[in-house]
mmCIF file of C-alpha atoms and ligand atoms in Angstrom:
data_model
loop_
_atom_site.group_PDB
_atom_site.id
_atom_site.type_symbol
_atom_site.label_atom_id
_atom_site.label_comp_id
_atom_site.label_asym_id
_atom_site.label_seq_id
_atom_site.Cartn_x
_atom_site.Cartn_y
_atom_site.Cartn_z
ATOM 1 C CA MET A 1 -10.822 4.039 -0.945
ATOM 2 C CA PHE A 2 -7.746 4.743 1.339
ATOM 3 C CA SER A 3 -9.056 8.244 2.261
ATOM 4 C CA ALA A 4 -12.453 6.789 3.190
ATOM 5 C CA GLY A 5 -10.920 3.870 5.088
ATOM 6 C CA LEU A 6 -8.463 6.053 7.024
ATOM 7 C CA ASP A 7 -10.891 8.938 7.325
ATOM 8 C CA GLY A 8 -8.143 11.053 6.042
ATOM 9 C CA LEU A 9 -4.783 11.041 4.034
ATOM 10 C CA PHE A 10 -2.930 9.062 6.748
ATOM 11 C CA PRO A 11 -3.805 7.194 9.979
ATOM 12 C CA ALA A 12 -5.196 9.559 12.605
ATOM 13 C CA ARG A 13 -2.409 8.324 15.035
ATOM 14 C CA ALA A 14 0.270 9.654 12.752
ATOM 15 C CA ARG A 15 -1.217 13.154 12.461
ATOM 16 C CA GLU A 16 0.866 14.666 15.162
ATOM 17 C CA ASP A 17 4.200 13.244 13.834
ATOM 18 C CA ILE A 18 3.271 14.402 10.295
ATOM 19 C CA GLN A 19 2.175 17.976 11.344
ATOM 20 C CA GLN A 20 5.332 18.241 13.353
ATOM 21 C CA ALA A 21 7.465 17.241 10.405
ATOM 22 C CA LEU A 22 5.709 19.535 7.977
ATOM 23 C CA ARG A 23 5.686 22.641 10.175
ATOM 24 C CA VAL A 24 7.282 25.730 8.773
ATOM 25 C CA ARG A 25 10.414 26.846 10.754
ATOM 26 C CA ILE A 26 12.179 30.090 10.292
ATOM 27 C CA GLY A 27 15.789 29.441 9.304
ATOM 28 C CA TYR A 28 14.982 25.890 8.037
ATOM 29 C CA PRO A 29 14.319 24.823 4.446
ATOM 30 C CA LYS A 30 10.773 24.776 3.219
ATOM 31 C CA PRO A 31 9.151 21.416 4.229
ATOM 32 C CA ALA A 32 9.394 18.846 1.373
ATOM 33 C CA VAL A 33 7.439 15.707 0.661
ATOM 34 C CA LEU A 34 8.102 12.739 -1.773
ATOM 35 C CA ASP A 35 5.422 10.260 -2.839
ATOM 36 C CA ILE A 36 7.107 7.184 -4.256
ATOM 37 C CA GLY A 37 5.121 5.162 -6.782
ATOM 38 C CA THR A 38 2.606 7.973 -6.812
ATOM 39 C CA GLY A 39 0.320 6.358 -9.502
ATOM 40 C CA SER A 40 -2.487 8.806 -10.378
ATOM 41 C CA GLY A 41 -0.818 11.295 -7.913
ATOM 42 C CA ALA A 42 -4.088 11.417 -5.920
ATOM 43 C CA TRP A 43 -2.505 11.321 -2.538
ATOM 44 C CA CYS A 44 0.257 13.873 -3.530
ATOM 45 C CA ILE A 45 -2.294 16.367 -4.931
ATOM 46 C CA ASP A 46 -4.583 16.100 -1.896
ATOM 47 C CA MET A 47 -1.744 16.448 0.482
ATOM 48 C CA ALA A 48 -0.222 19.451 -1.442
ATOM 49 C CA LYS A 49 -3.641 21.121 -0.998
ATOM 50 C CA ALA A 50 -3.821 20.317 2.649
ATOM 51 C CA PHE A 51 -0.265 21.445 3.301
ATOM 52 C CA PRO A 52 0.090 24.535 0.896
ATOM 53 C CA ASP A 53 3.417 25.636 2.611
ATOM 54 C CA ALA A 54 5.228 22.382 1.731
ATOM 55 C CA ASP A 55 6.672 21.255 -1.655
ATOM 56 C CA PHE A 56 5.453 17.892 -3.015
ATOM 57 C CA VAL A 57 7.172 15.585 -5.548
ATOM 58 C CA GLY A 58 5.326 12.474 -6.868
ATOM 59 C CA MET A 59 7.600 9.988 -8.646
ATOM 60 C CA ASP A 60 6.704 6.935 -10.619
ATOM 61 C CA LEU A 61 8.081 4.454 -13.148
ATOM 62 C CA VAL A 62 5.779 6.016 -15.724
ATOM 63 C CA PRO A 63 4.702 9.614 -16.371
ATOM 64 C CA VAL A 64 1.801 10.488 -14.207
ATOM 65 C CA LYS A 65 -1.557 11.129 -15.745
ATOM 66 C CA ALA A 66 -2.959 13.168 -12.821
ATOM 67 C CA GLY A 67 -6.704 12.682 -12.066
ATOM 68 C CA SER A 68 -7.010 16.252 -11.140
ATOM 69 C CA VAL A 69 -5.045 19.458 -11.683
ATOM 70 C CA PRO A 70 -2.039 19.569 -9.191
ATOM 71 C CA PRO A 71 -1.705 22.859 -7.191
ATOM 72 C CA SER A 72 1.512 24.925 -7.779
ATOM 73 C CA ASN A 73 3.390 23.256 -4.933
ATOM 74 C CA CYS A 74 3.104 19.746 -6.465
ATOM 75 C CA HIS A 75 4.921 18.282 -9.496
ATOM 76 C CA PHE A 76 5.763 14.799 -10.795
ATOM 77 C CA GLU A 77 8.985 13.093 -11.931
ATOM 78 C CA VAL A 78 9.788 9.804 -13.649
ATOM 79 C CA GLY A 79 12.208 7.382 -11.924
ATOM 80 C CA ASN A 80 12.772 3.857 -10.675
ATOM 81 C CA ALA A 81 12.718 3.747 -6.853
ATOM 82 C CA ASP A 82 14.542 0.455 -6.962
ATOM 83 C CA THR A 83 17.589 1.898 -8.733
ATOM 84 C CA ASP A 84 17.386 5.711 -9.100
ATOM 85 C CA LEU A 85 16.815 7.159 -5.755
ATOM 86 C CA ALA A 86 20.492 7.833 -4.860
ATOM 87 C CA LYS A 87 20.903 9.573 -8.356
ATOM 88 C CA MET A 88 17.616 11.673 -8.048
ATOM 89 C CA TYR A 89 17.609 12.855 -4.507
ATOM 90 C CA THR A 90 20.218 14.248 -2.175
ATOM 91 C CA ALA A 91 20.456 13.154 1.535
ATOM 92 C CA GLU A 92 18.296 14.933 4.095
ATOM 93 C CA SER A 93 16.014 16.469 1.413
ATOM 94 C CA PHE A 94 12.542 15.469 2.614
ATOM 95 C CA ASP A 95 10.422 15.784 5.777
ATOM 96 C CA LEU A 96 7.871 13.168 4.707
ATOM 97 C CA ILE A 97 8.230 10.226 2.429
ATOM 98 C CA HIS A 98 5.121 8.172 1.459
ATOM 99 C CA ALA A 99 5.074 4.880 -0.431
ATOM 100 C CA ARG A 100 1.606 3.224 -0.794
ATOM 101 C CA SER A 101 0.825 -0.076 -2.484
ATOM 102 C CA MET A 102 4.040 -0.012 -4.529
ATOM 103 C CA MET A 103 6.428 -2.422 -2.740
ATOM 104 C CA GLN A 104 5.862 -5.107 -5.368
ATOM 105 C CA GLY A 105 8.029 -2.987 -7.574
ATOM 106 C CA ILE A 106 11.097 -3.185 -5.076
ATOM 107 C CA LYS A 107 13.717 -5.872 -5.522
ATOM 108 C CA ASP A 108 16.390 -4.604 -3.259
ATOM 109 C CA PHE A 109 14.568 -3.829 -0.022
ATOM 110 C CA SER A 110 17.600 -3.263 2.143
ATOM 111 C CA SER A 111 19.026 -0.633 -0.180
ATOM 112 C CA PHE A 112 15.567 0.987 -0.697
ATOM 113 C CA PHE A 113 14.945 1.529 2.991
ATOM 114 C CA GLN A 114 18.455 2.727 3.535
ATOM 115 C CA SER A 115 17.942 5.226 0.761
ATOM 116 C CA LEU A 116 14.625 6.419 2.274
ATOM 117 C CA TRP A 117 16.282 6.905 5.665
ATOM 118 C CA ARG A 118 19.098 8.858 4.037
ATOM 119 C CA MET A 119 16.771 11.113 2.226
ATOM 120 C CA LEU A 120 14.756 12.029 5.346
ATOM 121 C CA ARG A 121 15.786 15.047 7.443
ATOM 122 C CA PRO A 122 16.052 14.482 11.156
ATOM 123 C CA GLY A 123 12.458 14.335 12.528
ATOM 124 C CA GLY A 124 11.165 13.324 9.079
ATOM 125 C CA VAL A 125 8.436 10.821 8.721
ATOM 126 C CA LEU A 126 8.364 7.638 6.482
ATOM 127 C CA LEU A 127 4.738 6.413 5.922
ATOM 128 C CA THR A 128 4.263 3.102 4.080
ATOM 129 C CA VAL A 129 1.002 1.373 3.233
ATOM 130 C CA ASP A 130 0.936 -2.048 1.878
ATOM 131 C CA GLY A 131 -0.918 -5.372 2.041
ATOM 132 C CA ALA A 132 -0.023 -9.054 1.621
ATOM 133 C CA TYR A 133 -1.767 -11.408 -0.759
ATOM 134 C CA THR A 134 -3.728 -13.193 1.827
ATOM 135 C CA SER A 135 -6.838 -12.635 3.999
ATOM 136 C CA TRP A 136 -8.014 -12.478 7.703
ATOM 137 C CA ASP A 137 -10.896 -13.687 9.619
ATOM 138 C CA GLU A 138 -13.237 -11.615 11.985
ATOM 139 C CA GLU A 139 -10.762 -12.429 14.858
ATOM 140 C CA ARG A 140 -8.098 -10.920 12.686
ATOM 141 C CA ARG A 141 -6.366 -14.376 12.299
ATOM 142 C CA GLN A 142 -4.735 -15.126 8.950
ATOM 143 C CA ILE A 143 -6.973 -17.637 6.844
ATOM 144 C CA GLU A 144 -5.165 -20.677 5.673
ATOM 145 C CA TYR A 145 -5.096 -21.266 1.784
ATOM 146 C CA LYS A 146 -7.637 -23.731 0.659
ATOM 147 C CA GLU A 147 -8.038 -25.580 -2.606
ATOM 148 C CA GLU A 148 -11.330 -25.770 -4.498
ATOM 149 C CA GLY A 149 -13.522 -28.334 -2.876
ATOM 150 C CA GLN A 150 -12.117 -27.835 0.674
ATOM 151 C CA PRO A 151 -14.237 -26.069 3.239
ATOM 152 C CA GLY A 152 -13.426 -22.408 3.403
ATOM 153 C CA PHE A 153 -12.178 -22.118 -0.215
ATOM 154 C CA SER A 154 -12.451 -18.777 -1.841
ATOM 155 C CA TRP A 155 -11.891 -17.477 -5.326
ATOM 156 C CA PHE A 156 -10.361 -14.199 -3.938
ATOM 157 C CA ARG A 157 -7.615 -16.282 -2.269
ATOM 158 C CA LYS A 158 -7.149 -18.355 -5.385
ATOM 159 C CA MET A 159 -6.699 -15.180 -7.430
ATOM 160 C CA CYS A 160 -4.281 -13.853 -4.786
ATOM 161 C CA TYR A 161 -2.276 -17.193 -4.924
ATOM 162 C CA HIS A 162 -1.880 -16.969 -8.684
ATOM 163 C CA MET A 163 -1.074 -13.254 -8.757
ATOM 164 C CA PHE A 164 1.574 -13.848 -6.098
ATOM 165 C CA GLU A 165 2.957 -16.878 -8.091
ATOM 166 C CA VAL A 166 3.659 -14.494 -10.960
ATOM 167 C CA LEU A 167 4.948 -11.693 -8.851
ATOM 168 C CA LYS A 168 7.323 -14.027 -7.127
ATOM 169 C CA ALA A 169 8.697 -15.251 -10.530
ATOM 170 C CA ARG A 170 9.255 -11.583 -11.543
ATOM 171 C CA ASN A 171 10.576 -10.360 -8.186
ATOM 172 C CA PRO A 172 12.291 -12.882 -5.950
ATOM 173 C CA SER A 173 11.960 -10.406 -3.103
ATOM 174 C CA ALA A 174 8.179 -10.199 -3.339
ATOM 175 C CA ASP A 175 7.804 -12.030 0.027
ATOM 176 C CA LEU A 176 9.315 -8.914 1.689
ATOM 177 C CA THR A 177 6.190 -6.907 0.865
ATOM 178 C CA TYR A 178 4.617 -8.989 3.741
ATOM 179 C CA CYS A 179 7.111 -7.592 6.357
ATOM 180 C CA VAL A 180 7.688 -3.923 5.527
ATOM 181 C CA THR A 181 7.646 -3.011 9.237
ATOM 182 C CA ASP A 182 10.499 -5.412 9.855
ATOM 183 C CA CYS A 183 12.429 -4.003 6.869
ATOM 184 C CA VAL A 184 11.987 -0.469 8.159
ATOM 185 C CA ARG A 185 13.295 -1.629 11.661
ATOM 186 C CA GLY A 186 16.130 -3.343 9.869
ATOM 187 C CA VAL A 187 17.587 0.021 8.877
ATOM 188 C CA GLY A 188 19.235 0.174 12.255
ATOM 189 C CA ASP A 189 18.652 0.153 15.998
ATOM 190 C CA ASP A 190 19.519 3.816 16.240
ATOM 191 C CA ALA A 191 17.824 4.981 12.999
ATOM 192 C CA TRP A 192 14.322 5.862 14.210
ATOM 193 C CA LYS A 193 12.933 7.769 17.190
ATOM 194 C CA LYS A 194 9.711 5.886 16.709
ATOM 195 C CA VAL A 195 8.137 3.024 14.755
ATOM 196 C CA ASP A 196 4.342 2.726 14.773
ATOM 197 C CA VAL A 197 1.871 0.477 12.928
ATOM 198 C CA PHE A 198 -1.914 0.702 12.177
ATOM 199 C CA ASP A 199 -3.783 -2.072 10.413
ATOM 200 C CA LEU A 200 -6.641 -1.190 8.221
ATOM 201 C CA TYR A 201 -9.151 -4.005 7.316
ATOM 202 C CA PHE A 202 -11.487 -4.008 4.351
ATOM 203 C CA PRO A 203 -14.131 -6.678 3.777
ATOM 204 C CA VAL A 204 -13.670 -8.861 0.645
ATOM 205 C CA GLY A 205 -17.226 -8.641 -0.804
ATOM 206 C CA MET A 206 -20.527 -7.205 0.201
ATOM 207 C CA PHE A 207 -21.170 -8.088 3.842
ATOM 208 C CA ASP A 208 -21.115 -6.263 7.052
ATOM 209 C CA SER A 209 -19.243 -7.030 10.287
ATOM 210 C CA PRO A 210 -19.358 -5.522 13.730
ATOM 211 C CA THR A 211 -15.487 -5.553 13.624
ATOM 212 C CA LEU A 212 -15.447 -2.811 11.064
ATOM 213 C CA SER A 213 -15.105 0.836 12.047
ATOM 214 C CA PRO A 214 -17.553 3.284 10.254
ATOM 215 C CA SER A 215 -14.689 4.496 7.946
ATOM 216 C CA GLU A 216 -13.502 0.812 7.188
ATOM 217 C CA ARG A 217 -17.108 0.144 6.309
ATOM 218 C CA LEU A 218 -17.221 2.893 3.818
ATOM 219 C CA GLY A 219 -13.599 2.162 2.466
ATOM 220 C CA GLY A 220 -14.647 -1.397 2.245
ATOM 221 C CA LYS A 221 -17.518 -0.722 -0.059
ATOM 222 C CA LEU A 222 -15.058 1.195 -2.305
ATOM 223 C CA TYR A 223 -12.518 -1.692 -1.969
ATOM 224 C CA THR A 224 -15.188 -4.200 -3.131
ATOM 225 C CA GLU A 225 -16.118 -1.993 -6.060
ATOM 226 C CA ASN A 226 -12.340 -1.940 -7.042
ATOM 227 C CA LEU A 227 -12.134 -5.624 -6.604
ATOM 228 C CA SER A 228 -14.994 -6.186 -9.113
ATOM 229 C CA ARG A 229 -12.709 -4.558 -11.743
ATOM 230 C CA ILE A 230 -9.499 -6.440 -10.673
ATOM 231 C CA PRO A 231 -9.994 -9.612 -12.848
ATOM 232 C CA ASP A 232 -9.827 -7.479 -16.033
ATOM 233 C CA SER A 233 -6.810 -5.467 -14.848
ATOM 234 C CA VAL A 234 -4.893 -8.583 -13.742
ATOM 235 C CA ARG A 235 -5.908 -10.863 -16.644
ATOM 236 C CA PRO A 236 -2.461 -10.499 -18.389
ATOM 237 C CA MET A 237 -0.708 -11.299 -15.192
ATOM 238 C CA LEU A 238 -3.075 -14.364 -14.537
ATOM 239 C CA LEU A 239 -2.478 -15.580 -18.060
ATOM 240 C CA SER A 240 1.292 -15.919 -17.307
ATOM 241 C CA SER A 241 0.560 -17.918 -14.128
ATOM 242 C CA SER A 242 0.012 -21.702 -14.145
ATOM 243 C CA LEU A 243 -3.675 -21.284 -15.062
ATOM 244 C CA THR A 244 -4.960 -21.968 -18.530
ATOM 245 C CA PRO A 245 -6.887 -19.148 -20.323
ATOM 246 C CA GLU A 246 -10.237 -21.096 -19.642
ATOM 247 C CA GLU A 247 -9.317 -21.327 -15.879
ATOM 248 C CA VAL A 248 -8.610 -17.619 -15.822
ATOM 249 C CA ASP A 249 -11.968 -16.804 -17.333
ATOM 250 C CA ARG A 250 -13.737 -19.145 -14.836
ATOM 251 C CA LEU A 251 -11.789 -17.626 -11.899
ATOM 252 C CA ALA A 252 -12.845 -14.109 -13.017
ATOM 253 C CA ALA A 253 -16.575 -15.014 -13.294
ATOM 254 C CA GLU A 254 -16.558 -17.011 -9.991
ATOM 255 C CA PHE A 255 -14.782 -14.208 -8.224
ATOM 256 C CA ARG A 256 -17.302 -11.621 -9.318
ATOM 257 C CA ALA A 257 -20.067 -13.746 -8.188
ATOM 258 C CA GLU A 258 -18.419 -14.391 -4.819
ATOM 259 C CA LEU A 259 -18.000 -10.747 -4.197
ATOM 260 C CA LYS A 260 -21.864 -10.319 -4.424
ATOM 261 C CA GLU A 261 -22.613 -13.311 -2.170
ATOM 262 C CA PRO A 262 -19.438 -14.195 -0.090
ATOM 263 C CA LYS A 263 -19.477 -17.745 1.370
ATOM 264 C CA VAL A 264 -16.359 -16.790 3.581
ATOM 265 C CA LYS A 265 -16.244 -13.635 5.723
ATOM 266 C CA GLN A 266 -12.763 -12.477 4.947
ATOM 267 C CA PHE A 267 -10.863 -9.250 5.168
ATOM 268 C CA PHE A 268 -7.938 -7.765 3.323
ATOM 269 C CA GLN A 269 -5.394 -6.060 5.598
ATOM 270 C CA PHE A 270 -3.364 -2.994 4.680
ATOM 271 C CA ILE A 271 -0.480 -2.281 7.061
ATOM 272 C CA CYS A 272 0.317 1.381 7.629
ATOM 273 C CA THR A 273 3.684 1.758 9.037
ATOM 274 C CA TRP A 274 5.110 5.072 10.020
ATOM 275 C CA THR A 275 8.478 6.156 11.547
ATOM 276 C CA VAL A 276 10.227 9.293 12.743
ATOM 277 C CA LYS A 277 13.924 9.667 11.944
ATOM 278 C CA LYS A 278 16.248 10.424 14.829
HETATM 279 C C1 SAM B 301 -0.902 0.126 -7.123
HETATM 280 S S1 SAM B 301 -0.185 1.565 -7.650
HETATM 281 C C2 SAM B 301 -0.357 2.676 -6.266
HETATM 282 C C3 SAM B 301 -0.455 4.138 -6.621
HETATM 283 C C4 SAM B 301 -0.448 5.111 -5.471
HETATM 284 N N1 SAM B 301 0.633 4.936 -4.575
HETATM 285 C C5 SAM B 301 -1.684 4.941 -4.751
HETATM 286 O O1 SAM B 301 -1.730 4.381 -3.603
HETATM 287 O O2 SAM B 301 -2.755 5.301 -5.179
HETATM 288 C C6 SAM B 301 1.554 1.184 -7.735
HETATM 289 C C7 SAM B 301 2.407 2.278 -8.362
HETATM 290 O O3 SAM B 301 3.724 2.076 -8.098
HETATM 291 C C8 SAM B 301 4.476 2.365 -9.271
HETATM 292 N N2 SAM B 301 5.807 1.654 -9.002
HETATM 293 C C9 SAM B 301 6.009 0.343 -8.941
HETATM 294 N N3 SAM B 301 7.255 0.105 -8.766
HETATM 295 C C10 SAM B 301 7.957 1.294 -8.805
HETATM 296 C C11 SAM B 301 9.331 1.651 -8.787
HETATM 297 N N4 SAM B 301 10.241 0.622 -8.625
HETATM 298 N N5 SAM B 301 9.609 2.918 -8.836
HETATM 299 C C12 SAM B 301 8.697 3.874 -8.966
HETATM 300 N N6 SAM B 301 7.363 3.536 -9.138
HETATM 301 C C13 SAM B 301 6.960 2.270 -9.029
HETATM 302 C C14 SAM B 301 3.648 1.815 -10.373
HETATM 303 O O4 SAM B 301 4.080 2.284 -11.563
HETATM 304 C C15 SAM B 301 2.278 2.202 -9.899
HETATM 305 O O5 SAM B 301 1.987 3.550 -10.481
#
């Protein structure tokens, strides 16, 4: 989904910074990459194939069940990025750090971003991709939350609302996943040579819009396909929200129907932030 939406493994605008960070230099250590919260390891494996002269490490809270065979320059480790980074990795040991859709697992944002900065070599790139539990209209304005019965109500937003309710109870810093770019800047005025942002939008449901790029259109189809499976995967989470089991079942059914025939044209936004260390 992300590869389709970005038409690559990272935003095109970050290509030069990433290629520069991962170039092989005589007399310097081999380029090294860390993928935090690697999940299935898909990004790490694809990147390791694209950059065979660099070493890749994917780390996650749970042992990785890789979706495909990793090449020899890619391996996986278990660890908690919220508490273990300082124990696991030495200062200035990576040229690229990637963290995608994993910020909900971070409680101490300040120490997390300080650690990432410390682990990067000078000229190293930090690339994060994350989205907020909200939606955007065709003019890219944030859509206000509506209750059932109000004009503009959507089951997608209701699901996001209750998922965030549970997340916030588990992780009081969950709001900060909305402002990763500010957290990155917060590392220090003199920390980065550059901070840049690219917003990726996917439609919530099966509709087309002239505002979508061809790659967002393709990524959006895969996003909508993913969304149709979300009610099952987040059911345990929704059952610990303020909803009753009957309300969770109704939400799941109504949300699936809404994806096929959306009444509101809304988009989910993924914010890609990348920085180059001074
Ligand atoms: C939504 S998945 C994203 C996986 C992958 N980054 C991707 O984009 O395909 C989130 C992953 O982050 C991991 N995660 C969450 N909090 C973490 C933490 N504190 N330390 C390490 N991994 C974490 C989860 O175990 C999960 O595999």
